[in-house]
Amino acid sequence: MCGIIGYTGRSRKVGEILLEGLKRLEYRGYDSAGIAIIRDNSMVTEKTPGKIAKLEERLKDMDISGSLGIAHTRWATHGEPNRINAHPHYDSKMRIALVHNGIIENYQTLKKSLLAEGHEFRSETDTEILVHLIEKFYNGKNLEDAVQKALKVVEGTYGIIVISESEPDKLVGARNGSPVVVGIGDDEYFIASDVAAILKHTKQVIYLEDQQMVVATPGHFMTMTVENEYVEHKIQEIDWDLDMIEKGGFEHFMLKEIFEQPETIRNAMRGRLINDTGKAKLGGLDLTDEQLREIRRIVILGCGTSWHAGLLGEYMIEETARIPVEVEYASEFRYRNPIMEDGTLVFAISQSGETVDTLAALREAKSKGAQAMGICNVVGSTIARESEAGIYIHAGPEIGVASTKAFTSQITVLSLLALALGRMRDISLAEGQQMIKALRALPDQVTHILESDEKIRVIAEEYHHHNNFLYLGRGANYPVALEGALKLKEISYVHAEGYPAAEMKHGPIALIDDNMPVVIIAPRDAAYQKIVGNINEVKARKGKIIAITSEGNDELIKMADHVIFVPKTLDFLYPILSVIPLQLLAYHIAVMRGCHVDQPRNLAKSVTVE
Ligand code: G6P
């Protein structure tokens, strides 16, 4: 979704700072970009549809030095992604510039009255009304006051940054529903939609809450509410490093992140497994053993890949702890009237911690009196802050739009949760210790699977021209089939369907012919014999079978066209292993089809609008 960055300070290199920040925001997904700088008391601005490289090209012969400016990557919601609709947007006299992430819901009504008052609009965006409103209330001396007045009349979500020629060193930012982080440097300040954009310059940040603003000039800043009440700010230290958001020799972020998984899975477990007692300790949950024992039902909420992780959580927790679990799309849950009886514990899973539907669902659950926890990656994100407690997955920054390492870390922490809850109920000490042993083996097992990368690349070579794929799995491997199909769709634009293998007979079997690749996740688990039956059904119709199975299971070599082996583990942990070859398969197919792997068309890393 849209990315915003702004800078004020003593450096004269604002253009460089903003362009570098925009590049760090590219991963969020965008279709146009723009910049506005105040230099020698006048505005220098440029914007364009397409990539940041194109914006840079347009700026090549312009002087973009200066010490105040804002920039934006736009993911179109209102109005097509063209030059006029790109941000920044300006007031009638082009003296005020504004960038915005979010949606102004009452923009049509406001636009009508602004038009009647003589304001001329250039774009079709909802955003433009904001800057005209600011113009209306601005006396040329107190930009924050005009911003406050404007924000009082708008309905919707925003993360904004505003500058004006009349106050050529002042940066004003505000937040409601869209993330805004303020970076504190040496007499210089940054405002951005996420820390990746400013990490090169500072690790000291403040996260604005909804309805809060920041006003910064070189050497001084203050935070307040949009109602102009002073807000005591809390400076936090980011523990991510710059090299964590760079490619480190890999061709794409996605590949780097796939290969980081041995380490990220290890990090998700670090300090949380206790051999002696066969238990898992999840301190962040902040619940006593007594309270954990009182849980009668769990509801898991998420979107996209995080929803798939939730489905796996359902298998793991029900199987291990015998607690009923329901998994819901956050976008559906938020508009239902969900029943939240006593003893219900809600988990909102979100890598970014900013997905607007997941956040709204979490709020809905809380408002119904449920105890609501977050399972997030980004520390300090909105969902992490609004949850009563939760579990961080510690996967480090995930830049590739298609989630990989965050997914395996999410399911790793869910397996720890299953173990923690299970040991208070059905699971014996010996079983708990066996689970811990299997969990501890996972990172090395993932390293071993990654050695099959070349083999998987060769399989991709054979199938990358196909336009339809079917993914099948049973039990805990059904969500893995969904996730494998989603990875392929997201980054290769190939139609792929994930299905429970037994359901194939009720529809998808009609699609199978000698041109249909079918990826079947068939480790030697409790469902194995059943899925062999499904493999035969595909084979009888001449479908091309790519099977994922456990090492030593040579039986499938005769039946399938290709077999990719994963090490043996406990049944409920197979998904953590079996998804890795599917990530690699999708990656290689996308590269061979010439797709933009890290920033697939139309997608956004973090969906901050409904
Ligand atoms: C977007 C991303 C997906 C992600 C989903 C949920 O659609 O492209 O990769 O799974 O949002 O994101 P979250 O940050 O809430 O896990």
XYZ file of C-alpha atoms and ligand atoms in Angstrom:
626
model
C 0.000 0.000 0.000
C 0.995 3.644 -0.193
C 4.302 4.562 1.403
C 5.098 8.011 2.774
C 8.326 9.651 3.851
C 9.232 13.181 4.919
C 12.396 14.887 6.150
C 13.398 18.087 7.898
C 16.915 18.827 9.080
C 20.152 20.597 8.365
C 21.339 18.298 5.572
C 20.895 19.796 2.111
C 20.436 16.337 0.632
C 16.714 15.978 1.090
C 16.222 14.693 -2.484
C 18.665 11.833 -1.948
C 17.198 10.996 1.454
C 13.658 10.853 0.069
C 14.518 8.800 -3.034
C 16.496 6.318 -0.964
C 13.547 6.097 1.463
C 11.108 5.551 -1.402
C 13.210 2.646 -2.654
C 13.005 1.062 0.781
C 9.218 1.429 0.601
C 8.918 -0.154 -2.850
C 8.186 -3.525 -1.281
C 4.868 -2.286 0.049
C 3.513 -2.347 -3.521
C 2.819 0.761 -5.627
C 1.994 1.999 -9.080
C 3.223 5.621 -9.092
C 5.551 7.833 -7.108
C 6.239 11.497 -6.443
C 8.263 13.993 -4.460
C 8.002 17.628 -3.294
C 10.867 19.649 -1.856
C 10.990 23.195 -0.561
C 14.179 24.809 -1.908
C 14.937 28.508 -1.540
C 11.393 29.029 -0.265
C 9.736 27.540 -3.312
C 8.357 24.154 -4.181
C 10.185 21.743 -6.490
C 8.036 18.767 -7.348
C 7.783 15.833 -9.728
C 5.627 12.729 -9.988
C 5.075 9.892 -12.408
C 3.242 6.604 -12.914
C 5.481 3.538 -12.799
C 8.575 2.752 -10.840
C 10.829 4.956 -8.711
C 13.576 4.548 -11.309
C 11.314 6.498 -13.664
C 10.871 9.256 -11.080
C 14.642 9.387 -10.632
C 15.075 9.670 -14.376
C 12.688 12.641 -14.475
C 14.552 14.293 -11.607
C 17.942 13.805 -13.250
C 18.323 17.364 -14.457
C 16.546 19.042 -11.560
C 18.141 20.485 -8.443
C 16.649 18.440 -5.628
C 18.884 19.715 -2.861
C 17.223 21.306 0.130
C 16.398 20.402 3.708
C 12.639 19.855 3.734
C 10.564 17.530 1.626
C 8.057 14.724 1.312
C 7.661 11.774 -1.046
C 5.175 9.019 -1.761
C 4.603 5.655 -3.417
C 0.951 5.289 -4.416
C -1.175 2.157 -4.596
C -4.261 3.352 -6.448
C -7.670 3.261 -4.739
C -9.499 6.332 -6.096
C -8.482 7.237 -9.637
C -6.207 5.384 -12.035
C -2.450 5.293 -11.470
C -1.436 8.243 -13.669
C 0.733 11.325 -13.142
C -2.075 13.625 -12.001
C -3.391 11.197 -9.417
C 0.087 10.431 -8.038
C 1.027 12.198 -4.779
C 2.061 14.736 -3.573
C -1.122 16.752 -4.029
C -1.116 20.514 -3.823
C -3.395 23.377 -2.828
C -4.729 25.765 -5.482
C -1.619 27.968 -5.438
C 0.835 25.069 -5.239
C 2.316 26.315 -1.985
C 1.277 23.419 0.228
C 2.070 19.786 -0.620
C 0.714 16.671 1.043
C 1.225 12.898 0.851
C -1.379 10.491 2.191
C -1.774 6.803 2.933
C -5.369 5.775 3.642
C -8.849 6.613 2.389
C -10.976 9.714 3.017
C -14.517 8.393 3.024
C -16.488 11.644 2.937
C -14.351 13.194 0.193
C -17.190 13.584 -2.285
C -19.282 15.758 0.019
C -16.252 17.800 1.031
C -15.154 18.178 -2.586
C -18.555 19.564 -3.544
C -18.401 22.300 -0.925
C -14.756 23.107 -1.690
C -15.606 23.396 -5.392
C -18.445 25.736 -4.494
C -15.943 27.839 -2.531
C -13.773 28.159 -5.640
C -11.091 25.514 -5.075
C -9.840 23.958 -8.295
C -9.074 20.273 -8.252
C -6.545 18.598 -10.470
C -6.934 14.900 -9.638
C -9.645 12.281 -9.096
C -8.237 11.295 -5.709
C -9.847 11.445 -2.302
C -6.533 12.795 -0.976
C -6.658 16.108 -2.787
C -9.518 17.418 -0.656
C -7.222 17.246 2.378
C -4.729 19.722 1.006
C -7.502 22.081 -0.146
C -9.015 21.946 3.306
C -5.629 22.790 4.816
C -5.353 25.709 2.375
C -8.778 26.910 3.480
C -7.754 27.022 7.151
C -4.138 28.168 6.695
C -2.951 31.633 7.681
C 0.570 31.104 6.337
C 2.066 30.859 9.837
C 0.731 27.835 11.624
C 0.523 24.788 9.388
C -0.268 22.389 12.249
C -3.288 24.459 13.218
C -4.663 24.272 9.658
C -3.981 20.522 9.549
C -5.887 20.062 12.810
C -8.860 22.006 11.512
C -8.859 20.022 8.271
C -8.649 16.678 10.038
C -11.649 17.539 12.181
C -13.928 17.470 9.150
C -12.610 14.373 7.395
C -13.828 10.841 7.975
C -11.638 7.908 7.111
C -8.082 6.739 7.553
C -4.900 8.661 7.054
C -1.196 8.762 7.555
C -0.212 12.174 6.159
C 2.769 14.460 5.867
C 2.366 18.105 4.913
C 4.794 20.923 4.021
C 4.322 24.551 3.023
C 6.474 27.113 1.212
C 5.536 29.681 3.883
C 7.185 27.621 6.651
C 10.146 26.186 4.762
C 11.568 23.988 7.527
C 8.391 22.575 9.079
C 7.178 19.009 8.663
C 3.710 18.104 9.947
C 2.539 14.483 10.171
C -0.685 12.910 11.450
C -2.157 9.479 11.828
C -5.537 7.830 11.979
C -5.659 4.169 11.026
C -2.587 4.202 8.772
C 0.811 3.727 10.381
C 3.116 6.690 10.969
C 6.539 6.443 12.554
C 8.685 9.437 13.497
C 12.462 8.984 13.261
C 14.617 11.057 15.604
C 18.045 12.034 14.273
C 20.614 14.666 15.251
C 18.601 17.848 14.902
C 16.829 16.160 11.987
C 13.528 14.301 11.850
C 11.894 11.799 9.561
C 8.273 10.810 9.215
C 7.426 7.594 7.377
C 4.879 4.850 6.972
C 7.387 2.258 8.149
C 10.820 2.070 9.654
C 12.436 0.497 6.582
C 12.371 3.948 4.940
C 14.414 5.638 7.664
C 16.484 2.858 9.230
C 19.614 4.016 7.412
C 19.490 7.310 9.316
C 18.138 6.475 12.762
C 16.982 3.663 15.007
C 15.263 5.981 17.507
C 11.574 6.162 16.697
C 8.181 7.167 18.011
C 5.051 5.399 16.778
C 2.135 7.795 16.524
C -1.201 6.542 17.816
C -4.482 7.228 16.034
C -5.534 10.883 16.202
C -2.002 11.994 16.956
C 0.238 14.456 15.137
C 3.868 15.464 15.053
C 5.331 18.861 14.183
C 9.066 18.949 13.475
C 11.574 21.649 12.591
C 15.362 21.112 12.659
C 16.343 20.672 16.302
C 12.821 20.582 17.693
C 9.741 18.408 17.518
C 6.558 17.852 19.469
C 3.695 15.383 19.451
C 0.058 16.273 20.117
C -3.437 15.078 19.382
C -5.431 16.400 16.460
C -7.434 18.167 19.179
C -4.224 20.026 20.066
C -3.629 18.322 23.403
C 0.025 17.738 24.267
C 1.126 14.079 24.043
C 4.022 12.660 26.031
C 6.013 10.640 23.515
C 7.917 7.427 24.065
C 11.093 6.932 22.045
C 11.758 3.310 21.095
C 14.889 1.681 19.712
C 14.538 -0.428 16.553
C 16.439 -3.697 16.756
C 16.576 -4.272 12.988
C 19.797 -3.591 11.087
C 20.250 -2.184 7.649
C 21.677 -5.433 6.257
C 18.436 -7.133 7.279
C 16.596 -5.045 4.693
C 19.150 -5.588 1.936
C 19.446 -8.485 -0.475
C 22.780 -9.778 0.819
C 23.908 -11.285 -2.493
C 20.586 -12.922 -3.376
C 18.868 -12.022 -6.618
C 15.584 -11.272 -4.860
C 14.419 -10.547 -1.331
C 12.035 -13.487 -1.588
C 14.877 -15.927 -2.258
C 16.929 -14.416 0.566
C 13.973 -14.791 2.909
C 13.348 -18.409 1.847
C 16.987 -19.168 2.614
C 16.839 -17.374 5.968
C 14.278 -19.836 7.277
C 16.614 -22.126 9.238
C 17.621 -19.063 11.241
C 14.179 -17.474 11.510
C 12.578 -20.734 12.676
C 15.346 -21.020 15.270
C 14.655 -17.429 16.365
C 10.939 -18.146 16.740
C 11.792 -20.913 19.243
C 14.729 -19.266 20.981
C 14.387 -19.364 24.767
C 10.865 -20.728 24.542
C 11.433 -24.500 24.862
C 12.098 -26.137 28.219
C 13.520 -29.652 27.937
C 13.145 -30.685 31.571
C 9.434 -30.074 31.746
C 8.669 -30.762 28.080
C 6.891 -27.393 27.939
C 6.949 -24.220 25.881
C 7.154 -20.850 27.595
C 5.459 -17.931 25.849
C 6.067 -15.071 28.258
C 4.470 -12.499 25.969
C 1.057 -14.107 26.474
C 1.082 -12.818 30.005
C -1.338 -15.493 31.209
C -0.945 -17.670 34.275
C -1.157 -21.460 33.956
C -4.503 -21.191 35.649
C -5.792 -18.752 33.020
C -4.410 -20.895 30.193
C -6.256 -23.895 31.597
C -9.502 -21.952 31.613
C -9.477 -21.397 27.831
C -12.513 -23.123 26.323
C -12.265 -21.952 22.723
C -9.790 -20.184 20.480
C -10.591 -17.939 17.519
C -7.802 -17.155 15.059
C -8.082 -14.180 12.701
C -5.893 -13.225 9.761
C -5.690 -12.467 6.042
C -3.775 -14.070 3.178
C -0.826 -16.163 4.249
C -1.455 -15.329 7.898
C -4.913 -16.882 7.549
C -3.270 -20.046 6.210
C -1.000 -20.051 9.253
C -4.162 -19.817 11.347
C -5.603 -22.919 9.645
C -2.461 -24.802 10.598
C -2.789 -23.459 14.130
C -6.247 -25.033 14.221
C -4.842 -28.467 13.399
C -1.958 -28.118 15.801
C -3.939 -26.821 18.779
C -6.953 -29.116 18.376
C -4.719 -32.140 17.891
C -2.374 -31.359 20.754
C -4.416 -29.426 23.284
C -7.961 -30.607 22.421
C -9.278 -27.027 22.495
C -11.795 -26.165 19.747
C -10.365 -23.610 17.330
C -12.124 -21.528 14.682
C -10.191 -19.708 12.003
C -11.796 -16.761 10.274
C -10.893 -14.308 7.555
C -10.514 -11.074 9.506
C -12.379 -9.239 6.734
C -15.461 -11.427 7.277
C -15.278 -11.585 11.044
C -15.255 -7.805 11.440
C -18.640 -7.410 9.751
C -20.395 -10.332 11.427
C -21.809 -10.298 14.879
C -19.422 -12.875 16.286
C -20.266 -14.796 19.431
C -17.571 -14.304 22.025
C -18.579 -16.279 25.075
C -16.508 -16.496 28.268
C -13.356 -18.513 27.926
C -12.748 -17.476 24.305
C -9.218 -16.410 23.478
C -8.666 -14.566 20.194
C -5.422 -14.483 18.237
C -4.930 -11.956 15.432
C -2.097 -13.145 13.203
C -0.365 -10.502 11.100
C 3.199 -10.301 9.850
C 3.066 -6.529 9.432
C 0.741 -5.886 12.333
C -0.921 -3.241 10.144
C -3.446 -5.132 7.977
C -6.533 -3.013 8.358
C -9.066 -5.886 8.339
C -7.127 -7.842 10.946
C -6.855 -4.751 13.108
C -10.584 -4.057 12.817
C -11.386 -7.706 13.625
C -9.153 -7.543 16.688
C -10.962 -4.403 17.838
C -14.328 -6.051 17.231
C -13.321 -9.069 19.324
C -12.071 -6.809 22.110
C -15.239 -4.757 22.064
C -17.195 -7.981 22.605
C -15.158 -8.620 25.724
C -12.857 -11.292 24.294
C -9.292 -11.551 25.429
C -7.359 -10.651 22.297
C -3.744 -11.492 21.545
C -1.514 -10.674 18.593
C 0.927 -12.889 16.718
C 3.036 -10.322 14.866
C 6.428 -9.853 13.333
C 6.799 -6.087 13.355
C 7.543 -4.926 16.874
C 5.602 -1.798 17.791
C 3.079 -2.298 14.968
C -0.518 -1.297 15.569
C -1.865 -4.830 16.120
C 1.026 -5.620 18.452
C 0.274 -2.479 20.444
C -3.481 -2.893 20.524
C -3.395 -6.545 21.584
C -3.585 -7.170 25.279
C -0.528 -9.408 24.935
C 0.856 -11.745 22.334
C 3.717 -13.584 20.707
C 6.332 -11.997 18.469
C 7.631 -14.293 15.754
C 11.060 -12.568 15.492
C 11.494 -13.269 11.773
C 13.211 -9.939 11.031
C 12.007 -7.643 8.255
C 10.162 -9.417 5.454
C 10.489 -7.371 2.271
C 9.278 -9.769 -0.465
C 5.557 -9.172 -0.898
C 4.849 -12.901 -0.922
C 5.270 -14.011 2.664
C 7.679 -16.922 3.226
C 9.780 -16.759 6.353
C 7.016 -15.048 8.320
C 4.695 -17.967 7.472
C 7.065 -20.651 8.782
C 7.744 -18.561 11.872
C 4.024 -18.046 12.471
C 3.397 -21.784 12.344
C 6.426 -22.439 14.510
C 5.048 -20.201 17.269
C 1.609 -21.755 16.822
C 3.173 -25.176 17.365
C 4.768 -23.820 20.557
C 1.368 -22.532 21.619
C -0.119 -25.964 20.907
C 2.612 -27.555 23.009
C 2.156 -25.053 25.853
C -1.609 -25.607 25.957
C -1.270 -29.343 25.347
C 1.081 -29.925 28.279
C -1.585 -28.445 30.578
C -4.114 -30.920 29.316
C -3.539 -34.108 27.295
C 0.175 -34.282 26.620
C 2.553 -36.277 28.853
C 6.059 -35.204 29.812
C 7.550 -37.758 27.413
C 5.351 -36.575 24.539
C 6.227 -32.959 25.313
C 9.923 -33.788 25.256
C 9.515 -35.666 21.984
C 7.828 -32.603 20.472
C 10.640 -30.366 21.687
C 13.196 -32.678 20.124
C 11.335 -32.571 16.814
C 10.997 -28.784 16.992
C 14.692 -28.323 17.681
C 15.536 -30.461 14.647
C 13.527 -28.245 12.266
C 16.169 -25.586 11.392
C 18.709 -28.181 10.204
C 15.980 -30.061 8.374
C 15.022 -26.857 6.545
C 18.688 -26.319 5.610
C 18.658 -29.829 4.147
C 15.493 -29.138 2.104
C 17.042 -25.951 0.733
C 19.753 -28.146 -0.803
C 17.041 -29.360 -3.224
C 16.834 -25.866 -4.701
C 18.505 -26.845 -7.986
C 16.310 -29.932 -8.339
C 13.224 -27.760 -7.823
C 14.525 -25.228 -10.356
C 14.758 -28.025 -12.941
C 11.149 -29.044 -12.211
C 10.119 -25.396 -12.600
C 11.872 -25.340 -15.971
C 9.574 -28.121 -17.180
C 6.339 -26.534 -15.955
C 6.798 -22.785 -16.080
C 4.737 -22.412 -19.264
C 1.677 -24.074 -17.727
C -1.162 -21.717 -16.862
C -3.048 -23.870 -14.349
C -1.851 -25.812 -11.335
C -3.663 -27.849 -8.742
C -2.289 -28.278 -5.196
C -3.632 -31.083 -3.019
C -3.093 -32.023 0.606
C -4.937 -33.728 3.434
C -5.208 -32.872 7.105
C -2.528 -30.400 8.157
C -1.143 -30.435 4.636
C -4.326 -29.019 3.131
C -3.470 -25.467 4.327
C -0.004 -26.094 2.891
C -1.671 -26.796 -0.472
C -3.550 -23.491 -0.139
C -0.348 -21.664 0.672
C 1.591 -23.293 -2.187
C -1.148 -22.287 -4.642
C -1.256 -18.749 -3.228
C 2.520 -18.338 -3.627
C 2.286 -19.324 -7.298
C -0.687 -17.029 -7.964
C 0.879 -14.068 -6.201
C 4.230 -13.988 -7.920
C 3.790 -15.862 -11.247
C 0.236 -14.776 -12.127
C -0.493 -18.440 -12.817
C -3.908 -19.745 -11.873
C -3.524 -22.256 -9.065
C -6.023 -23.893 -6.755
C -5.380 -25.492 -3.397
C -7.819 -28.237 -2.456
C -8.280 -30.891 0.211
C -7.201 -33.971 -1.753
C -10.392 -35.925 -1.067
C -12.548 -33.048 -2.322
C -10.846 -33.262 -5.708
C -13.485 -35.777 -6.760
C -16.185 -33.161 -6.238
C -15.001 -30.818 -8.956
C -11.332 -30.228 -9.722
C -10.906 -33.763 -11.062
C -12.732 -32.541 -14.161
C -9.757 -30.274 -14.874
C -7.195 -33.041 -14.899
C -5.681 -34.097 -18.195
C -2.151 -34.670 -19.436
C -1.566 -30.923 -19.378
C -2.363 -30.347 -15.705
C 0.459 -30.241 -13.136
C -0.788 -31.436 -9.757
C 1.373 -30.744 -6.706
C 0.555 -33.244 -3.989
C 1.779 -32.888 -0.427
C 2.019 -36.460 0.790
C 4.395 -36.947 3.712
C 4.275 -40.313 5.471
C 1.805 -39.142 8.090
C -1.511 -40.531 9.296
C -3.253 -39.470 6.069
C -0.622 -40.977 3.784
C -2.465 -44.098 2.589
C -5.507 -42.001 1.743
C -3.525 -39.540 -0.298
C -1.878 -42.368 -2.243
C -5.409 -43.125 -3.425
C -5.731 -39.541 -4.646
C -2.365 -39.754 -6.404
C -3.643 -42.812 -8.293
C -6.788 -40.942 -9.292
C -4.695 -38.129 -10.781
C -2.372 -40.587 -12.477
C -5.283 -42.487 -14.032
C -6.246 -39.228 -15.758
C -2.684 -38.609 -16.907
C -2.149 -35.525 -14.705
C 1.501 -34.606 -14.096
C 2.338 -35.304 -10.468
C 4.867 -33.365 -8.412
C 4.876 -35.044 -5.007
C 6.347 -33.819 -1.728
C 6.963 -36.733 0.599
C 9.139 -37.938 3.485
C 12.682 -39.127 2.950
C 12.882 -42.881 2.549
C 9.437 -43.126 1.014
C 10.563 -44.423 -2.371
C 7.146 -45.810 -3.189
C 6.122 -42.509 -4.795
C 9.072 -42.477 -7.199
C 7.198 -44.972 -9.382
C 3.889 -43.170 -9.171
C 4.804 -39.501 -9.477
C 6.554 -37.627 -12.290
C 8.726 -35.819 -9.754
C 9.324 -36.401 -6.066
C 10.789 -33.865 -3.662
C 11.794 -35.281 -0.298
C 11.580 -33.615 3.094
C 13.095 -35.066 6.302
C 10.882 -37.070 8.642
C 9.249 -35.259 11.536
C 6.126 -35.477 13.696
C 2.883 -35.385 11.708
C 1.844 -31.950 12.925
C 5.202 -30.386 12.084
C 5.347 -31.567 8.461
C 3.755 -28.332 7.162
C 6.809 -26.324 8.329
C 8.953 -28.529 6.090
C 6.635 -29.318 3.188
C 5.917 -25.667 2.402
C 9.591 -24.894 1.671
C 9.736 -26.724 -1.712
C 6.478 -25.017 -2.691
C 7.972 -21.584 -1.976
C 10.982 -22.456 -4.133
C 8.819 -23.866 -6.925
C 6.729 -20.675 -7.067
C 9.873 -18.550 -6.936
C 11.595 -20.304 -9.843
C 8.463 -20.367 -11.993
C 7.994 -16.617 -11.428
C 11.609 -15.868 -12.347
C 11.322 -18.003 -15.511
C 8.134 -16.210 -16.502
C 9.923 -12.878 -16.125
C 7.696 -11.693 -13.270
C 8.626 -9.059 -10.738
C 9.099 -11.485 -7.840
C 9.481 -9.054 -4.952
C 6.816 -6.605 -6.064
C 4.120 -8.525 -7.922
C 1.625 -6.454 -9.853
C -1.420 -5.139 -7.968
C -0.324 -6.618 -4.639
C 0.764 -4.823 -1.514
C 2.884 -6.114 1.325
C 0.669 -4.624 3.932
C -2.955 -3.932 3.077
C -3.837 -0.809 5.015
C -7.119 -0.075 3.227
C -10.300 -2.149 3.257
C -1.010 -9.016 1.890
C 0.339 -9.643 1.590
C 0.339 -11.105 2.011
C -0.040 -11.225 3.472
C -1.377 -10.535 3.774
C -1.613 -10.419 5.261
O -1.965 -9.563 1.060
O 0.627 -9.538 0.207
O 1.631 -11.658 1.819
O -0.133 -12.567 3.824
O -1.365 -9.203 3.261
O -0.614 -9.577 5.798
P -0.202 -9.543 7.323
O 0.860 -8.495 7.402
O -1.428 -9.173 8.085
O 0.299 -10.892 7.691
